[in-house]
mmCIF file with all atom_site columns, C-alpha atoms in Angstrom:
data_model
loop_
_atom_site.group_PDB
_atom_site.id
_atom_site.type_symbol
_atom_site.label_atom_id
_atom_site.label_alt_id
_atom_site.label_comp_id
_atom_site.label_asym_id
_atom_site.label_entity_id
_atom_site.label_seq_id
_atom_site.pdbx_PDB_ins_code
_atom_site.Cartn_x
_atom_site.Cartn_y
_atom_site.Cartn_z
_atom_site.occupancy
_atom_site.B_iso_or_equiv
_atom_site.pdbx_formal_charge
_atom_site.auth_seq_id
_atom_site.auth_comp_id
_atom_site.auth_asym_id
_atom_site.auth_atom_id
_atom_site.pdbx_PDB_model_num
ATOM 1   C CA . MET D 1 1   ? 41.440 16.426 16.100 1.00 84.00 ? 1   MET D CA 1
ATOM 2   C CA . THR D 1 2   ? 40.713 20.347 15.733 1.00 92.00 ? 2   THR D CA 1
ATOM 3   C CA . VAL D 1 3   ? 40.307 22.938 18.282 1.00 97.00 ? 3   VAL D CA 1
ATOM 4   C CA . HIS D 1 4   ? 39.699 26.601 18.107 1.00 98.00 ? 4   HIS D CA 1
ATOM 5   C CA . LEU D 1 5   ? 40.695 29.429 20.403 1.00 97.00 ? 5   LEU D CA 1
ATOM 6   C CA . VAL D 1 6   ? 38.348 32.032 22.164 1.00 97.00 ? 6   VAL D CA 1
ATOM 7   C CA . LYS D 1 7   ? 39.634 35.553 23.094 1.00 96.00 ? 7   LYS D CA 1
ATOM 8   C CA . LEU D 1 8   ? 37.986 38.948 24.129 1.00 95.00 ? 8   LEU D CA 1
ATOM 9   C CA . CYS D 1 9   ? 38.066 41.437 21.337 1.00 93.00 ? 9   CYS D CA 1
ATOM 10  C CA . VAL D 1 10  ? 38.764 44.436 23.617 1.00 89.00 ? 10  VAL D CA 1
ATOM 11  C CA . GLY D 1 11  ? 38.040 47.630 22.009 1.00 87.00 ? 11  GLY D CA 1
ATOM 12  C CA . ALA D 1 12  ? 35.690 46.283 18.978 1.00 89.00 ? 12  ALA D CA 1
ATOM 13  C CA . ASP D 1 13  ? 32.069 46.577 19.807 1.00 87.00 ? 13  ASP D CA 1
ATOM 14  C CA . ASP D 1 14  ? 30.917 44.630 16.717 1.00 90.00 ? 14  ASP D CA 1
ATOM 15  C CA . ILE D 1 15  ? 32.370 42.897 13.682 1.00 93.00 ? 15  ILE D CA 1
ATOM 16  C CA . ALA D 1 16  ? 32.670 46.094 11.512 1.00 93.00 ? 16  ALA D CA 1
ATOM 17  C CA . ASP D 1 17  ? 34.656 47.426 14.416 1.00 93.00 ? 17  ASP D CA 1
ATOM 18  C CA . LEU D 1 18  ? 37.154 44.584 13.982 1.00 95.00 ? 18  LEU D CA 1
ATOM 19  C CA . ALA D 1 19  ? 37.180 44.614 10.434 1.00 95.00 ? 19  ALA D CA 1
ATOM 20  C CA . GLY D 1 20  ? 37.630 48.520 10.175 1.00 95.00 ? 20  GLY D CA 1
ATOM 21  C CA . TRP D 1 21  ? 40.790 47.882 12.805 1.00 94.00 ? 21  TRP D CA 1
ATOM 22  C CA . GLN D 1 22  ? 42.356 45.228 10.858 1.00 95.00 ? 22  GLN D CA 1
ATOM 23  C CA . ALA D 1 23  ? 42.047 46.964 7.578  1.00 95.00 ? 23  ALA D CA 1
ATOM 24  C CA . GLU D 1 24  ? 43.743 49.939 8.735  1.00 95.00 ? 24  GLU D CA 1
ATOM 25  C CA . ARG D 1 25  ? 46.651 47.358 10.057 1.00 93.00 ? 25  ARG D CA 1
ATOM 26  C CA . LEU D 1 26  ? 47.115 45.928 6.871  1.00 95.00 ? 26  LEU D CA 1
ATOM 27  C CA . ALA D 1 27  ? 47.080 49.338 5.114  1.00 95.00 ? 27  ALA D CA 1
ATOM 28  C CA . GLU D 1 28  ? 49.591 50.226 7.589  1.00 94.00 ? 28  GLU D CA 1
ATOM 29  C CA . LYS D 1 29  ? 51.961 47.363 6.790  1.00 92.00 ? 29  LYS D CA 1
ATOM 30  C CA . LYS D 1 30  ? 51.359 47.897 3.317  1.00 94.00 ? 30  LYS D CA 1
ATOM 31  C CA . LYS D 1 31  ? 52.712 51.550 3.664  1.00 94.00 ? 31  LYS D CA 1
ATOM 32  C CA . LEU D 1 32  ? 55.664 50.369 5.428  1.00 94.00 ? 32  LEU D CA 1
ATOM 33  C CA . LYS D 1 33  ? 56.119 47.713 2.994  1.00 94.00 ? 33  LYS D CA 1
ATOM 34  C CA . GLN D 1 34  ? 55.995 44.993 5.428  1.00 92.00 ? 34  GLN D CA 1
ATOM 35  C CA . PRO D 1 35  ? 53.918 41.604 4.527  1.00 90.00 ? 35  PRO D CA 1
ATOM 36  C CA . GLN D 1 36  ? 50.246 41.876 4.320  1.00 90.00 ? 36  GLN D CA 1
ATOM 37  C CA . VAL D 1 37  ? 49.675 39.459 7.276  1.00 93.00 ? 37  VAL D CA 1
ATOM 38  C CA . LEU D 1 38  ? 47.109 39.768 9.971  1.00 95.00 ? 38  LEU D CA 1
ATOM 39  C CA . ALA D 1 39  ? 48.549 38.492 13.389 1.00 94.00 ? 39  ALA D CA 1
ATOM 40  C CA . HIS D 1 40  ? 47.280 38.939 17.092 1.00 94.00 ? 40  HIS D CA 1
ATOM 41  C CA . VAL D 1 41  ? 50.214 38.870 19.471 1.00 94.00 ? 41  VAL D CA 1
ATOM 42  C CA . THR D 1 42  ? 49.463 37.366 22.722 1.00 94.00 ? 42  THR D CA 1
ATOM 43  C CA . ARG D 1 43  ? 52.046 36.314 25.798 1.00 92.00 ? 43  ARG D CA 1
ATOM 44  C CA . MET D 1 44  ? 51.581 32.657 26.041 1.00 92.00 ? 44  MET D CA 1
ATOM 45  C CA . THR D 1 45  ? 52.009 30.094 23.140 1.00 94.00 ? 45  THR D CA 1
ATOM 46  C CA . PRO D 1 46  ? 49.198 27.665 22.793 1.00 95.00 ? 46  PRO D CA 1
ATOM 47  C CA . LYS D 1 47  ? 50.671 24.068 23.431 1.00 96.00 ? 47  LYS D CA 1
ATOM 48  C CA . ARG D 1 48  ? 48.065 22.314 21.096 1.00 96.00 ? 48  ARG D CA 1
ATOM 49  C CA . ALA D 1 49  ? 49.176 24.110 18.132 1.00 95.00 ? 49  ALA D CA 1
ATOM 50  C CA . ASP D 1 50  ? 49.103 21.200 15.684 1.00 95.00 ? 50  ASP D CA 1
ATOM 51  C CA . GLU D 1 51  ? 45.206 20.803 16.488 1.00 96.00 ? 51  GLU D CA 1
ATOM 52  C CA . LEU D 1 52  ? 44.857 24.519 16.140 1.00 97.00 ? 52  LEU D CA 1
ATOM 53  C CA . LEU D 1 53  ? 46.296 24.521 12.824 1.00 96.00 ? 53  LEU D CA 1
ATOM 54  C CA . ALA D 1 54  ? 44.235 21.442 11.689 1.00 96.00 ? 54  ALA D CA 1
ATOM 55  C CA . GLY D 1 55  ? 41.257 23.342 10.725 1.00 95.00 ? 55  GLY D CA 1
ATOM 56  C CA . GLY D 1 56  ? 40.901 25.573 14.072 1.00 97.00 ? 56  GLY D CA 1
ATOM 57  C CA . SER D 1 57  ? 39.734 29.124 14.557 1.00 97.00 ? 57  SER D CA 1
ATOM 58  C CA . LEU D 1 58  ? 40.101 32.202 16.671 1.00 98.00 ? 58  LEU D CA 1
ATOM 59  C CA . TYR D 1 59  ? 36.720 32.826 18.185 1.00 98.00 ? 59  TYR D CA 1
ATOM 60  C CA . TRP D 1 60  ? 36.290 36.681 19.015 1.00 97.00 ? 60  TRP D CA 1
ATOM 61  C CA . VAL D 1 61  ? 34.205 37.780 22.244 1.00 96.00 ? 61  VAL D CA 1
ATOM 62  C CA . MET D 1 62  ? 32.663 40.770 21.698 1.00 94.00 ? 62  MET D CA 1
ATOM 63  C CA . LYS D 1 63  ? 30.763 42.771 24.643 1.00 90.00 ? 63  LYS D CA 1
ATOM 64  C CA . GLY D 1 64  ? 30.581 39.074 26.232 1.00 91.00 ? 64  GLY D CA 1
ATOM 65  C CA . VAL D 1 65  ? 29.301 37.105 23.187 1.00 92.00 ? 65  VAL D CA 1
ATOM 66  C CA . ILE D 1 66  ? 31.097 35.314 20.657 1.00 95.00 ? 66  ILE D CA 1
ATOM 67  C CA . ARG D 1 67  ? 30.302 37.251 17.362 1.00 94.00 ? 67  ARG D CA 1
ATOM 68  C CA . CYS D 1 68  ? 32.887 36.004 14.731 1.00 96.00 ? 68  CYS D CA 1
ATOM 69  C CA . ARG D 1 69  ? 35.737 33.935 13.841 1.00 97.00 ? 69  ARG D CA 1
ATOM 70  C CA . GLN D 1 70  ? 39.130 34.171 11.717 1.00 98.00 ? 70  GLN D CA 1
ATOM 71  C CA . LYS D 1 71  ? 40.839 30.865 10.510 1.00 98.00 ? 71  LYS D CA 1
ATOM 72  C CA . LEU D 1 72  ? 44.250 30.528 12.534 1.00 98.00 ? 72  LEU D CA 1
ATOM 73  C CA . ILE D 1 73  ? 46.748 29.786 9.619  1.00 97.00 ? 73  ILE D CA 1
ATOM 74  C CA . GLY D 1 74  ? 49.940 30.193 11.812 1.00 96.00 ? 74  GLY D CA 1
ATOM 75  C CA . ILE D 1 75  ? 51.587 30.057 15.424 1.00 97.00 ? 75  ILE D CA 1
ATOM 76  C CA . GLU D 1 76  ? 54.759 31.993 15.729 1.00 96.00 ? 76  GLU D CA 1
ATOM 77  C CA . PRO D 1 77  ? 56.563 31.824 19.086 1.00 96.00 ? 77  PRO D CA 1
ATOM 78  C CA . PHE D 1 78  ? 59.168 34.790 19.522 1.00 95.00 ? 78  PHE D CA 1
ATOM 79  C CA . THR D 1 79  ? 60.813 37.051 21.829 1.00 94.00 ? 79  THR D CA 1
ATOM 80  C CA . ASP D 1 80  ? 59.833 40.869 21.833 1.00 93.00 ? 80  ASP D CA 1
ATOM 81  C CA . ASN D 1 81  ? 62.579 43.765 22.051 1.00 93.00 ? 81  ASN D CA 1
ATOM 82  C CA . GLU D 1 82  ? 62.429 43.358 25.937 1.00 94.00 ? 82  GLU D CA 1
ATOM 83  C CA . GLY D 1 83  ? 63.259 39.652 26.094 1.00 94.00 ? 83  GLY D CA 1
ATOM 84  C CA . ILE D 1 84  ? 59.606 38.659 26.698 1.00 93.00 ? 84  ILE D CA 1
ATOM 85  C CA . GLY D 1 85  ? 58.386 35.587 24.967 1.00 94.00 ? 85  GLY D CA 1
ATOM 86  C CA . ARG D 1 86  ? 55.426 35.875 23.075 1.00 95.00 ? 86  ARG D CA 1
ATOM 87  C CA . CYS D 1 87  ? 53.398 34.596 20.288 1.00 95.00 ? 87  CYS D CA 1
ATOM 88  C CA . ARG D 1 88  ? 51.970 35.616 17.091 1.00 95.00 ? 88  ARG D CA 1
ATOM 89  C CA . LEU D 1 89  ? 48.597 33.926 16.183 1.00 97.00 ? 89  LEU D CA 1
ATOM 90  C CA . VAL D 1 90  ? 48.447 34.598 12.116 1.00 97.00 ? 90  VAL D CA 1
ATOM 91  C CA . LEU D 1 91  ? 44.910 35.149 11.158 1.00 97.00 ? 91  LEU D CA 1
ATOM 92  C CA . ASP D 1 92  ? 43.259 34.437 7.800  1.00 97.00 ? 92  ASP D CA 1
ATOM 93  C CA . ASN D 1 93  ? 41.950 38.050 6.546  1.00 95.00 ? 93  ASN D CA 1
ATOM 94  C CA . GLU D 1 94  ? 38.377 36.641 6.257  1.00 96.00 ? 94  GLU D CA 1
ATOM 95  C CA . ILE D 1 95  ? 36.074 37.221 9.224  1.00 96.00 ? 95  ILE D CA 1
ATOM 96  C CA . VAL D 1 96  ? 33.271 34.893 9.576  1.00 96.00 ? 96  VAL D CA 1
ATOM 97  C CA . PRO D 1 97  ? 30.210 36.043 11.468 1.00 95.00 ? 97  PRO D CA 1
ATOM 98  C CA . THR D 1 98  ? 29.177 33.313 14.024 1.00 95.00 ? 98  THR D CA 1
ATOM 99  C CA . ARG D 1 99  ? 25.576 32.360 15.874 1.00 93.00 ? 99  ARG D CA 1
ATOM 100 C CA . ARG D 1 100 ? 26.160 34.182 19.085 1.00 91.00 ? 100 ARG D CA 1
ATOM 101 C CA . GLN D 1 101 ? 27.057 32.579 22.235 1.00 93.00 ? 101 GLN D CA 1
ATOM 102 C CA . GLU D 1 102 ? 27.500 34.304 25.451 1.00 92.00 ? 102 GLU D CA 1
ATOM 103 C CA . ARG D 1 103 ? 30.733 34.078 27.303 1.00 92.00 ? 103 ARG D CA 1
ATOM 104 C CA . ARG D 1 104 ? 31.984 35.630 30.999 1.00 90.00 ? 104 ARG D CA 1
ATOM 105 C CA . PRO D 1 105 ? 35.086 37.852 30.837 1.00 88.00 ? 105 PRO D CA 1
ATOM 106 C CA . PHE D 1 106 ? 38.508 36.221 31.331 1.00 90.00 ? 106 PHE D CA 1
ATOM 107 C CA . GLN D 1 107 ? 42.044 36.989 30.839 1.00 90.00 ? 107 GLN D CA 1
ATOM 108 C CA . GLY D 1 108 ? 44.240 35.756 27.775 1.00 90.00 ? 108 GLY D CA 1
ATOM 109 C CA . TRP D 1 109 ? 42.603 33.185 25.532 1.00 94.00 ? 109 TRP D CA 1
ATOM 110 C CA . ARG D 1 110 ? 41.091 29.649 26.494 1.00 96.00 ? 110 ARG D CA 1
ATOM 111 C CA . TYR D 1 111 ? 40.823 26.263 24.305 1.00 97.00 ? 111 TYR D CA 1
ATOM 112 C CA . LEU D 1 112 ? 37.207 25.548 22.639 1.00 97.00 ? 112 LEU D CA 1
ATOM 113 C CA . ALA D 1 113 ? 36.455 22.408 21.364 1.00 96.00 ? 113 ALA D CA 1
ATOM 114 C CA . ALA D 1 114 ? 35.037 21.959 17.879 1.00 95.00 ? 114 ALA D CA 1
ATOM 115 C CA . LYS D 1 115 ? 31.816 20.445 19.704 1.00 96.00 ? 115 LYS D CA 1
ATOM 116 C CA . ASP D 1 116 ? 31.412 23.668 21.390 1.00 96.00 ? 116 ASP D CA 1
ATOM 117 C CA . ALA D 1 117 ? 31.865 26.403 19.014 1.00 96.00 ? 117 ALA D CA 1
ATOM 118 C CA . PRO D 1 118 ? 29.220 28.399 17.593 1.00 96.00 ? 118 PRO D CA 1
ATOM 119 C CA . PRO D 1 119 ? 28.044 27.741 14.123 1.00 95.00 ? 119 PRO D CA 1
ATOM 120 C CA . ASP D 1 120 ? 28.617 29.998 11.363 1.00 94.00 ? 120 ASP D CA 1
ATOM 121 C CA . VAL D 1 121 ? 25.690 32.329 10.353 1.00 90.00 ? 121 VAL D CA 1
ATOM 122 C CA . GLU D 1 122 ? 24.549 30.908 7.107  1.00 83.00 ? 122 GLU D CA 1
ATOM 123 C CA . LYS D 1 123 ? 24.961 32.975 3.673  1.00 75.00 ? 123 LYS D CA 1
ATOM 124 C CA . GLY D 1 124 ? 21.892 34.928 3.254  1.00 62.00 ? 124 GLY D CA 1
ATOM 125 C CA . GLU D 1 125 ? 20.864 34.770 6.894  1.00 61.00 ? 125 GLU D CA 1
ATOM 126 C CA . ALA D 1 126 ? 20.482 38.227 8.382  1.00 57.00 ? 126 ALA D CA 1
ATOM 127 C CA . GLU D 1 127 ? 23.277 38.906 11.285 1.00 56.00 ? 127 GLU D CA 1
ATOM 128 C CA . ASP D 1 128 ? 21.349 41.817 13.037 1.00 58.00 ? 128 ASP D CA 1
ATOM 129 C CA . ASP D 1 129 ? 22.851 44.006 15.429 1.00 61.00 ? 129 ASP D CA 1
ATOM 130 C CA . MET D 1 130 ? 19.847 44.076 18.385 1.00 66.00 ? 130 MET D CA 1
ATOM 131 C CA . PRO D 1 131 ? 20.970 45.653 21.312 1.00 69.00 ? 131 PRO D CA 1
ATOM 132 C CA . GLU D 1 132 ? 22.099 42.669 23.599 1.00 64.00 ? 132 GLU D CA 1
ATOM 133 C CA . GLU D 1 133 ? 19.733 43.812 26.427 1.00 69.00 ? 133 GLU D CA 1
ATOM 134 C CA . MET D 1 134 ? 17.107 43.270 24.181 1.00 76.00 ? 134 MET D CA 1
ATOM 135 C CA . ARG D 1 135 ? 17.832 39.917 22.792 1.00 68.00 ? 135 ARG D CA 1
ATOM 136 C CA . ARG D 1 136 ? 18.644 38.363 26.108 1.00 67.00 ? 136 ARG D CA 1
ATOM 137 C CA . GLU D 1 137 ? 15.145 39.341 27.230 1.00 74.00 ? 137 GLU D CA 1
ATOM 138 C CA . LEU D 1 138 ? 13.835 38.013 23.987 1.00 73.00 ? 138 LEU D CA 1
ATOM 139 C CA . GLU D 1 139 ? 15.664 34.857 24.298 1.00 68.00 ? 139 GLU D CA 1
ATOM 140 C CA . GLU D 1 140 ? 14.714 34.552 28.161 1.00 69.00 ? 140 GLU D CA 1
ATOM 141 C CA . LEU D 1 141 ? 11.013 34.866 26.998 1.00 73.00 ? 141 LEU D CA 1
ATOM 142 C CA . GLY D 1 142 ? 11.606 32.261 24.241 1.00 70.00 ? 142 GLY D CA 1
ATOM 143 C CA . LEU D 1 143 ? 10.747 34.632 21.068 1.00 68.00 ? 143 LEU D CA 1
ATOM 144 C CA . ILE D 1 144 ? 14.046 34.226 19.548 1.00 63.00 ? 144 ILE D CA 1
#
């Protein structure tokens, strides 16, 4: 059974911001002759690693809305230089836009059942950058 993670993407306003930050990080790793691997470090190690690695993704929340996902390809617990246990969530380089799904603020990450995950934006379907306030108002009116 597949399960996903959902996490706040602090500092990124949209998918382009996330992609730019990740591209910079990969370029920095290349310059330092380090492996070209994208990873997000978190404090807690997921206990449901087998379910996550069976096709799970990390869904990114930006400004209170799930906007995209990246497939999880590895989970690597480690101890940092200060002796604190951490976990490296290894991500696929492809950022997949998803349908928007609102999320309240939270700390850390949360499990997300596959049945509750927003679907991907279909190829050729427009992923607009309409202001959130306008989008919410139009959704409340039933216009989108």
